[in-house]
PDB file of C-alpha atoms in Angstrom:
ATOM      1  CA  PRO A   1    -123.441 -64.176 145.361  1.00  0.00           C
ATOM      2  CA  GLY A   2    -122.679 -67.661 146.971  1.00  0.00           C
ATOM      3  CA  GLU A   3    -123.765 -66.516 150.255  1.00  0.00           C
ATOM      4  CA  VAL A   4    -127.391 -66.537 149.389  1.00  0.00           C
ATOM      5  CA  VAL A   5    -127.012 -70.390 148.344  1.00  0.00           C
ATOM      6  CA  ARG A   6    -125.515 -70.881 152.152  1.00  0.00           C
ATOM      7  CA  LEU A   7    -128.572 -68.841 153.372  1.00  0.00           C
ATOM      8  CA  VAL A   8    -131.240 -70.907 151.471  1.00  0.00           C
ATOM      9  CA  LEU A   9    -129.536 -74.287 152.725  1.00  0.00           C
ATOM     10  CA  LEU A  10    -129.505 -72.808 156.091  1.00  0.00           C
ATOM     11  CA  LEU A  11    -133.271 -72.017 156.224  1.00  0.00           C
ATOM     12  CA  GLY A  12    -133.991 -75.455 154.665  1.00  0.00           C
ATOM     13  CA  GLY A  13    -132.244 -77.109 157.457  1.00  0.00           C
ATOM     14  CA  ALA A  14    -129.862 -78.821 154.956  1.00  0.00           C
ATOM     15  CA  ASP A  15    -126.965 -80.806 156.249  1.00  0.00           C
ATOM     16  CA  TYR A  16    -124.207 -79.837 153.831  1.00  0.00           C
ATOM     17  CA  ASP A  17    -120.294 -79.585 153.576  1.00  0.00           C
ATOM     18  CA  ASP A  18    -119.420 -75.994 153.202  1.00  0.00           C
ATOM     19  CA  LYS A  19    -116.043 -75.878 151.365  1.00  0.00           C
ATOM     20  CA  ARG A  20    -114.456 -72.343 150.922  1.00  0.00           C
ATOM     21  CA  ILE A  21    -111.706 -71.687 148.657  1.00  0.00           C
ATOM     22  CA  GLY A  22    -109.269 -69.309 149.874  1.00  0.00           C
ATOM     23  CA  MET A  23    -105.667 -68.086 148.764  1.00  0.00           C
ATOM     24  CA  LYS A  24    -103.989 -71.066 150.659  1.00  0.00           C
ATOM     25  CA  SER A  25    -106.505 -73.783 149.888  1.00  0.00           C
ATOM     26  CA  THR A  26    -105.622 -77.182 148.581  1.00  0.00           C
ATOM     27  CA  PRO A  27    -106.139 -77.224 145.831  1.00  0.00           C
ATOM     28  CA  THR A  28    -106.032 -73.642 145.060  1.00  0.00           C
ATOM     29  CA  TRP A  29    -108.613 -71.832 142.960  1.00  0.00           C
ATOM     30  CA  LYS A  30    -106.100 -71.606 140.211  1.00  0.00           C
ATOM     31  CA  GLU A  31    -105.744 -75.243 139.967  1.00  0.00           C
ATOM     32  CA  MET A  32    -109.432 -75.866 140.116  1.00  0.00           C
ATOM     33  CA  LYS A  33    -110.716 -73.260 137.808  1.00  0.00           C
ATOM     34  CA  PRO A  34    -109.834 -75.159 134.360  1.00  0.00           C
ATOM     35  CA  SER A  35    -111.960 -78.045 135.725  1.00  0.00           C
ATOM     36  CA  THR A  36    -115.074 -76.211 136.457  1.00  0.00           C
ATOM     37  CA  ARG A  37    -118.032 -75.743 133.837  1.00  0.00           C
ATOM     38  CA  PHE A  38    -117.803 -72.148 133.555  1.00  0.00           C
ATOM     39  CA  GLY A  39    -114.489 -71.028 135.469  1.00  0.00           C
ATOM     40  CA  GLN A  40    -116.545 -69.509 138.290  1.00  0.00           C
ATOM     41  CA  MET A  41    -117.856 -70.287 141.815  1.00  0.00           C
ATOM     42  CA  PRO A  42    -119.899 -71.084 143.727  1.00  0.00           C
ATOM     43  CA  ILE A  43    -120.268 -74.885 142.804  1.00  0.00           C
ATOM     44  CA  PHE A  44    -123.135 -76.960 144.271  1.00  0.00           C
ATOM     45  CA  LYS A  45    -122.765 -80.889 144.340  1.00  0.00           C
ATOM     46  CA  THR A  46    -125.840 -83.016 145.047  1.00  0.00           C
ATOM     47  CA  THR A  47    -125.759 -86.257 146.804  1.00  0.00           C
ATOM     48  CA  ASP A  48    -126.270 -88.046 143.550  1.00  0.00           C
ATOM     49  CA  GLY A  49    -123.191 -86.380 142.073  1.00  0.00           C
ATOM     50  CA  ARG A  50    -124.769 -83.723 139.923  1.00  0.00           C
ATOM     51  CA  GLU A  51    -122.598 -80.478 139.873  1.00  0.00           C
ATOM     52  CA  MET A  52    -124.488 -77.215 139.389  1.00  0.00           C
ATOM     53  CA  THR A  53    -123.105 -73.688 138.814  1.00  0.00           C
ATOM     54  CA  GLN A  54    -124.316 -70.072 138.778  1.00  0.00           C
ATOM     55  CA  SER A  55    -125.561 -68.557 142.102  1.00  0.00           C
ATOM     56  CA  LYS A  56    -129.084 -67.462 140.655  1.00  0.00           C
ATOM     57  CA  ALA A  57    -129.757 -70.989 139.149  1.00  0.00           C
ATOM     58  CA  ILE A  58    -128.628 -72.674 142.269  1.00  0.00           C
ATOM     59  CA  ALA A  59    -130.293 -70.611 144.674  1.00  0.00           C
ATOM     60  CA  ARG A  60    -133.745 -70.926 142.663  1.00  0.00           C
ATOM     61  CA  TYR A  61    -133.157 -74.571 142.479  1.00  0.00           C
ATOM     62  CA  LEU A  62    -133.161 -74.921 146.090  1.00  0.00           C
ATOM     63  CA  ALA A  63    -135.687 -72.275 147.140  1.00  0.00           C
ATOM     64  CA  ARG A  64    -138.114 -74.099 144.969  1.00  0.00           C
ATOM     65  CA  SER A  65    -138.423 -76.712 147.696  1.00  0.00           C
ATOM     66  CA  THR A  66    -137.544 -74.860 150.766  1.00  0.00           C
ATOM     67  CA  MET A  67    -140.331 -74.249 153.032  1.00  0.00           C
ATOM     68  CA  VAL A  68    -139.989 -71.456 155.706  1.00  0.00           C
ATOM     69  CA  ASP A  69    -142.847 -70.530 158.045  1.00  0.00           C
ATOM     70  CA  GLY A  70    -145.352 -72.478 155.891  1.00  0.00           C
ATOM     71  CA  ALA A  71    -144.444 -70.746 152.404  1.00  0.00           C
ATOM     72  CA  LEU A  72    -141.757 -71.495 149.815  1.00  0.00           C
ATOM     73  CA  LEU A  73    -138.848 -69.449 149.398  1.00  0.00           C
ATOM     74  CA  TYR A  74    -139.444 -69.372 145.807  1.00  0.00           C
ATOM     75  CA  PRO A  75    -143.271 -68.920 145.271  1.00  0.00           C
ATOM     76  CA  SER A  76    -145.168 -71.525 143.026  1.00  0.00           C
ATOM     77  CA  ASP A  77    -147.636 -68.607 142.123  1.00  0.00           C
ATOM     78  CA  PRO A  78    -146.203 -67.383 138.682  1.00  0.00           C
ATOM     79  CA  TRP A  79    -146.832 -63.627 139.410  1.00  0.00           C
ATOM     80  CA  ALA A  80    -145.004 -63.898 142.670  1.00  0.00           C
ATOM     81  CA  ALA A  81    -142.233 -65.811 141.165  1.00  0.00           C
ATOM     82  CA  PHE A  82    -141.698 -62.888 138.677  1.00  0.00           C
ATOM     83  CA  GLN A  83    -141.706 -60.391 141.220  1.00  0.00           C
ATOM     84  CA  VAL A  84    -139.025 -62.397 143.011  1.00  0.00           C
ATOM     85  CA  ASP A  85    -136.867 -62.753 140.012  1.00  0.00           C
ATOM     86  CA  GLU A  86    -137.492 -58.956 138.927  1.00  0.00           C
ATOM     87  CA  TYR A  87    -136.032 -57.960 142.425  1.00  0.00           C
ATOM     88  CA  VAL A  88    -133.181 -60.443 142.157  1.00  0.00           C
ATOM     89  CA  GLU A  89    -132.073 -59.337 138.810  1.00  0.00           C
ATOM     90  CA  ALA A  90    -132.475 -55.392 139.861  1.00  0.00           C
ATOM     91  CA  LEU A  91    -130.236 -56.145 142.881  1.00  0.00           C
ATOM     92  CA  GLU A  92    -127.575 -57.703 140.568  1.00  0.00           C
ATOM     93  CA  ASP A  93    -127.799 -55.079 138.220  1.00  0.00           C
ATOM     94  CA  ALA A  94    -126.817 -52.680 140.973  1.00  0.00           C
ATOM     95  CA  ARG A  95    -123.947 -54.902 142.177  1.00  0.00           C
ATOM     96  CA  GLY A  96    -122.680 -54.927 138.691  1.00  0.00           C
ATOM     97  CA  LEU A  97    -122.114 -51.272 138.838  1.00  0.00           C
ATOM     98  CA  PHE A  98    -119.403 -52.155 141.235  1.00  0.00           C
ATOM     99  CA  VAL A  99    -117.301 -54.293 139.140  1.00  0.00           C
ATOM    100  CA  SER A 100    -115.346 -51.827 137.182  1.00  0.00           C
ATOM    101  CA  SER A 101    -113.990 -50.536 140.274  1.00  0.00           C
ATOM    102  CA  PHE A 102    -111.524 -53.722 140.410  1.00  0.00           C
ATOM    103  CA  SER A 103    -109.631 -52.281 137.506  1.00  0.00           C
ATOM    104  CA  ILE A 104    -108.419 -49.221 139.149  1.00  0.00           C
ATOM    105  CA  GLN A 105    -105.021 -49.677 139.859  1.00  0.00           C
ATOM    106  CA  ASP A 106    -104.337 -46.709 142.327  1.00  0.00           C
ATOM    107  CA  GLN A 107    -105.472 -47.734 145.828  1.00  0.00           C
ATOM    108  CA  GLU A 108    -106.402 -44.186 146.766  1.00  0.00           C
ATOM    109  CA  ALA A 109    -108.386 -43.443 143.651  1.00  0.00           C
ATOM    110  CA  LYS A 110    -110.211 -46.935 144.017  1.00  0.00           C
ATOM    111  CA  MET A 111    -111.402 -46.099 147.322  1.00  0.00           C
ATOM    112  CA  ALA A 112    -112.490 -42.843 146.399  1.00  0.00           C
ATOM    113  CA  ALA A 113    -114.551 -44.414 143.346  1.00  0.00           C
ATOM    114  CA  ARG A 114    -116.169 -46.856 145.527  1.00  0.00           C
ATOM    115  CA  LYS A 115    -117.344 -44.409 148.165  1.00  0.00           C
ATOM    116  CA  ALA A 116    -118.869 -42.234 145.468  1.00  0.00           C
ATOM    117  CA  LEU A 117    -120.936 -45.342 144.348  1.00  0.00           C
ATOM    118  CA  PHE A 118    -122.818 -45.039 147.493  1.00  0.00           C
ATOM    119  CA  ALA A 119    -123.332 -41.188 147.668  1.00  0.00           C
ATOM    120  CA  THR A 120    -126.644 -40.286 148.856  1.00  0.00           C
ATOM    121  CA  ASP A 121    -126.590 -36.857 146.987  1.00  0.00           C
ATOM    122  CA  GLY A 122    -127.878 -38.192 143.881  1.00  0.00           C
ATOM    123  CA  SER A 123    -124.470 -38.941 142.212  1.00  0.00           C
ATOM    124  CA  GLY A 124    -123.971 -42.327 143.775  1.00  0.00           C
ATOM    125  CA  LYS A 125    -124.731 -45.071 140.944  1.00  0.00           C
ATOM    126  CA  ILE A 126    -125.259 -47.866 143.180  1.00  0.00           C
ATOM    127  CA  PHE A 127    -127.136 -45.940 145.921  1.00  0.00           C
ATOM    128  CA  GLU A 128    -129.499 -44.704 143.334  1.00  0.00           C
ATOM    129  CA  ALA A 129    -130.206 -48.126 141.789  1.00  0.00           C
ATOM    130  CA  PHE A 130    -130.896 -49.361 145.439  1.00  0.00           C
ATOM    131  CA  LYS A 131    -133.074 -46.266 145.742  1.00  0.00           C
ATOM    132  CA  LYS A 132    -135.134 -47.269 142.749  1.00  0.00           C
ATOM    133  CA  ILE A 133    -135.683 -50.771 144.251  1.00  0.00           C
ATOM    134  CA  ASP A 134    -136.663 -49.287 147.720  1.00  0.00           C
ATOM    135  CA  GLN A 135    -139.336 -47.158 146.008  1.00  0.00           C
ATOM    136  CA  CYS A 136    -140.698 -50.144 143.912  1.00  0.00           C
ATOM    137  CA  VAL A 137    -141.008 -51.904 147.290  1.00  0.00           C
ATOM    138  CA  ALA A 138    -142.561 -49.029 149.039  1.00  0.00           C
ATOM    139  CA  MET A 139    -145.305 -48.866 146.109  1.00  0.00           C
ATOM    140  CA  SER A 140    -145.954 -52.647 146.109  1.00  0.00           C
ATOM    141  CA  ASP A 141    -148.622 -54.492 148.313  1.00  0.00           C
ATOM    142  CA  ALA A 142    -145.686 -56.323 150.144  1.00  0.00           C
ATOM    143  CA  ALA A 143    -146.049 -56.701 153.853  1.00  0.00           C
ATOM    144  CA  ASP A 144    -143.624 -54.400 155.857  1.00  0.00           C
ATOM    145  CA  GLY A 145    -140.154 -56.172 156.047  1.00  0.00           C
ATOM    146  CA  HIS A 146    -140.733 -58.058 152.992  1.00  0.00           C
ATOM    147  CA  MET A 147    -140.096 -57.450 149.064  1.00  0.00           C
ATOM    148  CA  VAL A 148    -142.990 -59.818 147.934  1.00  0.00           C
ATOM    149  CA  GLY A 149    -145.976 -60.966 149.540  1.00  0.00           C
ATOM    150  CA  GLY A 150    -146.025 -61.437 153.336  1.00  0.00           C
ATOM    151  CA  LYS A 151    -143.671 -64.373 153.742  1.00  0.00           C
ATOM    152  CA  LEU A 152    -139.748 -64.534 153.378  1.00  0.00           C
ATOM    153  CA  THR A 153    -138.892 -64.904 149.739  1.00  0.00           C
ATOM    154  CA  LEU A 154    -135.650 -65.330 147.863  1.00  0.00           C
ATOM    155  CA  ALA A 155    -135.803 -61.734 146.957  1.00  0.00           C
ATOM    156  CA  ASP A 156    -135.371 -61.010 150.960  1.00  0.00           C
ATOM    157  CA  CYS A 157    -132.532 -63.350 151.086  1.00  0.00           C
ATOM    158  CA  TRP A 158    -130.837 -61.809 148.066  1.00  0.00           C
ATOM    159  CA  CYS A 159    -131.382 -58.219 149.557  1.00  0.00           C
ATOM    160  CA  PHE A 160    -130.084 -59.307 152.925  1.00  0.00           C
ATOM    161  CA  CYS A 161    -126.938 -60.835 151.577  1.00  0.00           C
ATOM    162  CA  LEU A 162    -126.044 -57.983 149.176  1.00  0.00           C
ATOM    163  CA  MET A 163    -126.636 -55.128 151.533  1.00  0.00           C
ATOM    164  CA  ASN A 164    -124.466 -56.935 154.012  1.00  0.00           C
ATOM    165  CA  GLN A 165    -121.800 -57.735 151.515  1.00  0.00           C
ATOM    166  CA  PHE A 166    -121.458 -53.993 150.912  1.00  0.00           C
ATOM    167  CA  ARG A 167    -121.376 -52.948 154.546  1.00  0.00           C
ATOM    168  CA  SER A 168    -119.169 -55.575 156.132  1.00  0.00           C
ATOM    169  CA  GLY A 169    -116.017 -54.058 155.291  1.00  0.00           C
ATOM    170  CA  PHE A 170    -115.276 -56.926 152.992  1.00  0.00           C
ATOM    171  CA  LEU A 171    -114.841 -54.526 150.183  1.00  0.00           C
ATOM    172  CA  ASP A 172    -112.324 -51.675 150.659  1.00  0.00           C
ATOM    173  CA  GLY A 173    -113.643 -48.371 150.230  1.00  0.00           C
ATOM    174  CA  VAL A 174    -117.586 -49.006 150.519  1.00  0.00           C
ATOM    175  CA  PRO A 175    -118.948 -46.926 153.597  1.00  0.00           C
ATOM    176  CA  ARG A 176    -120.310 -49.256 156.322  1.00  0.00           C
ATOM    177  CA  ASP A 177    -123.030 -46.904 157.135  1.00  0.00           C
ATOM    178  CA  GLY A 178    -124.704 -43.767 155.977  1.00  0.00           C
ATOM    179  CA  TRP A 179    -126.556 -45.154 152.873  1.00  0.00           C
ATOM    180  CA  LEU A 180    -128.696 -48.256 153.949  1.00  0.00           C
ATOM    181  CA  GLU A 181    -130.319 -46.085 156.675  1.00  0.00           C
ATOM    182  CA  GLU A 182    -131.618 -43.895 153.646  1.00  0.00           C
ATOM    183  CA  LEU A 183    -133.430 -46.839 152.215  1.00  0.00           C
ATOM    184  CA  PRO A 184    -136.264 -47.410 154.725  1.00  0.00           C
ATOM    185  CA  HIS A 185    -137.929 -50.396 152.999  1.00  0.00           C
ATOM    186  CA  LEU A 186    -134.855 -52.255 152.243  1.00  0.00           C
ATOM    187  CA  SER A 187    -133.680 -51.481 155.711  1.00  0.00           C
ATOM    188  CA  LYS A 188    -136.565 -53.193 157.016  1.00  0.00           C
ATOM    189  CA  VAL A 189    -136.221 -56.088 154.679  1.00  0.00           C
ATOM    190  CA  VAL A 190    -132.508 -56.781 156.086  1.00  0.00           C
ATOM    191  CA  ALA A 191    -133.620 -56.339 159.643  1.00  0.00           C
ATOM    192  CA  ASN A 192    -136.509 -58.628 159.162  1.00  0.00           C
ATOM    193  CA  THR A 193    -134.467 -61.192 157.586  1.00  0.00           C
ATOM    194  CA  ALA A 194    -131.815 -60.985 160.142  1.00  0.00           C
ATOM    195  CA  ALA A 195    -134.287 -61.552 162.837  1.00  0.00           C
ATOM    196  CA  HIS A 196    -135.329 -65.026 161.687  1.00  0.00           C
ATOM    197  CA  PRO A 197    -134.249 -67.529 164.481  1.00  0.00           C
ATOM    198  CA  ALA A 198    -132.071 -69.579 162.228  1.00  0.00           C
ATOM    199  CA  ILE A 199    -130.293 -66.743 160.513  1.00  0.00           C
ATOM    200  CA  LYS A 200    -129.843 -65.079 163.835  1.00  0.00           C
ATOM    201  CA  ALA A 201    -128.275 -67.955 165.363  1.00  0.00           C
ATOM    202  CA  TYR A 202    -126.096 -68.712 162.403  1.00  0.00           C
ATOM    203  CA  TYR A 203    -124.685 -65.213 161.845  1.00  0.00           C
ATOM    204  CA  SER A 204    -124.158 -64.538 165.533  1.00  0.00           C
ATOM    205  CA  GLN A 205    -121.805 -67.661 165.834  1.00  0.00           C
ATOM    206  CA  MET A 206    -120.138 -66.651 162.485  1.00  0.00           C
ATOM    207  CA  ALA A 207    -119.471 -63.148 163.746  1.00  0.00           C
ATOM    208  CA  GLN A 208    -117.747 -64.413 166.834  1.00  0.00           C
ATOM    209  CA  GLY A 209    -114.863 -65.746 164.718  1.00  0.00           C
ATOM    210  CA  ASN A 210    -115.078 -62.985 161.943  1.00  0.00           C
ATOM    211  CA  SER A 211    -116.310 -59.219 162.688  1.00  0.00           C
ATOM    212  CA  LYS A 212    -117.201 -59.001 158.919  1.00  0.00           C
ATOM    213  CA  TYR A 213    -120.414 -61.061 159.653  1.00  0.00           C
ATOM    214  CA  GLU A 214    -121.617 -58.535 162.431  1.00  0.00           C
ATOM    215  CA  PRO A 215    -123.857 -56.679 160.111  1.00  0.00           C
ATOM    216  CA  HIS A 216    -125.522 -60.175 159.150  1.00  0.00           C
ATOM    217  CA  ALA A 217    -126.109 -60.801 162.865  1.00  0.00           C
ATOM    218  CA  SER A 218    -127.329 -57.549 163.723  1.00  0.00           C
ATOM    219  CA  GLY A 219    -129.606 -56.634 160.951  1.00  0.00           C
TER     220      GLY A 219
END
């Protein structure tokens, strides 16, 4: 998701122009889409004019040179980098299970289907996918509150953004609570990431203007 790119830029202290495309933007997304490389957002443009697309590719590119508390967000060690990539892909696989709900025309049925994805009784497909990731983190040698190693990585950032996207209320029908609490290790990752001073300050400010950012600010 594009929010991860913003988070990496924030942690790197980058000065960037954040242009968000909404329904009333000028130009509109419908007008912009044909001129984009793959017909998707986000789009990241460098100061020398290079245009980049695809969230994961952009985030990795930026994270490779972003130092946080003395460590790169995307580790230089191949094994650590693989673990980061593996978790990012697993989280995105879980998010992919949500896509089919957009095609449900009946609003009531859509809401019910989305709620069911997060059921904690063994039937919730997204919750069960997150549960497997939580168990992997539990069995790893990562420090408490991290997914890989003992420093903040891109995997932590991805987990933080995805969990908060689902529990923010941005997507109709997704329960805002009752499921993340059942994922103890991912909950700690979210809370630990939220506690970083730069992240805390940014999302606390964002939450003042938009309540959907409150989970990001509170952890």
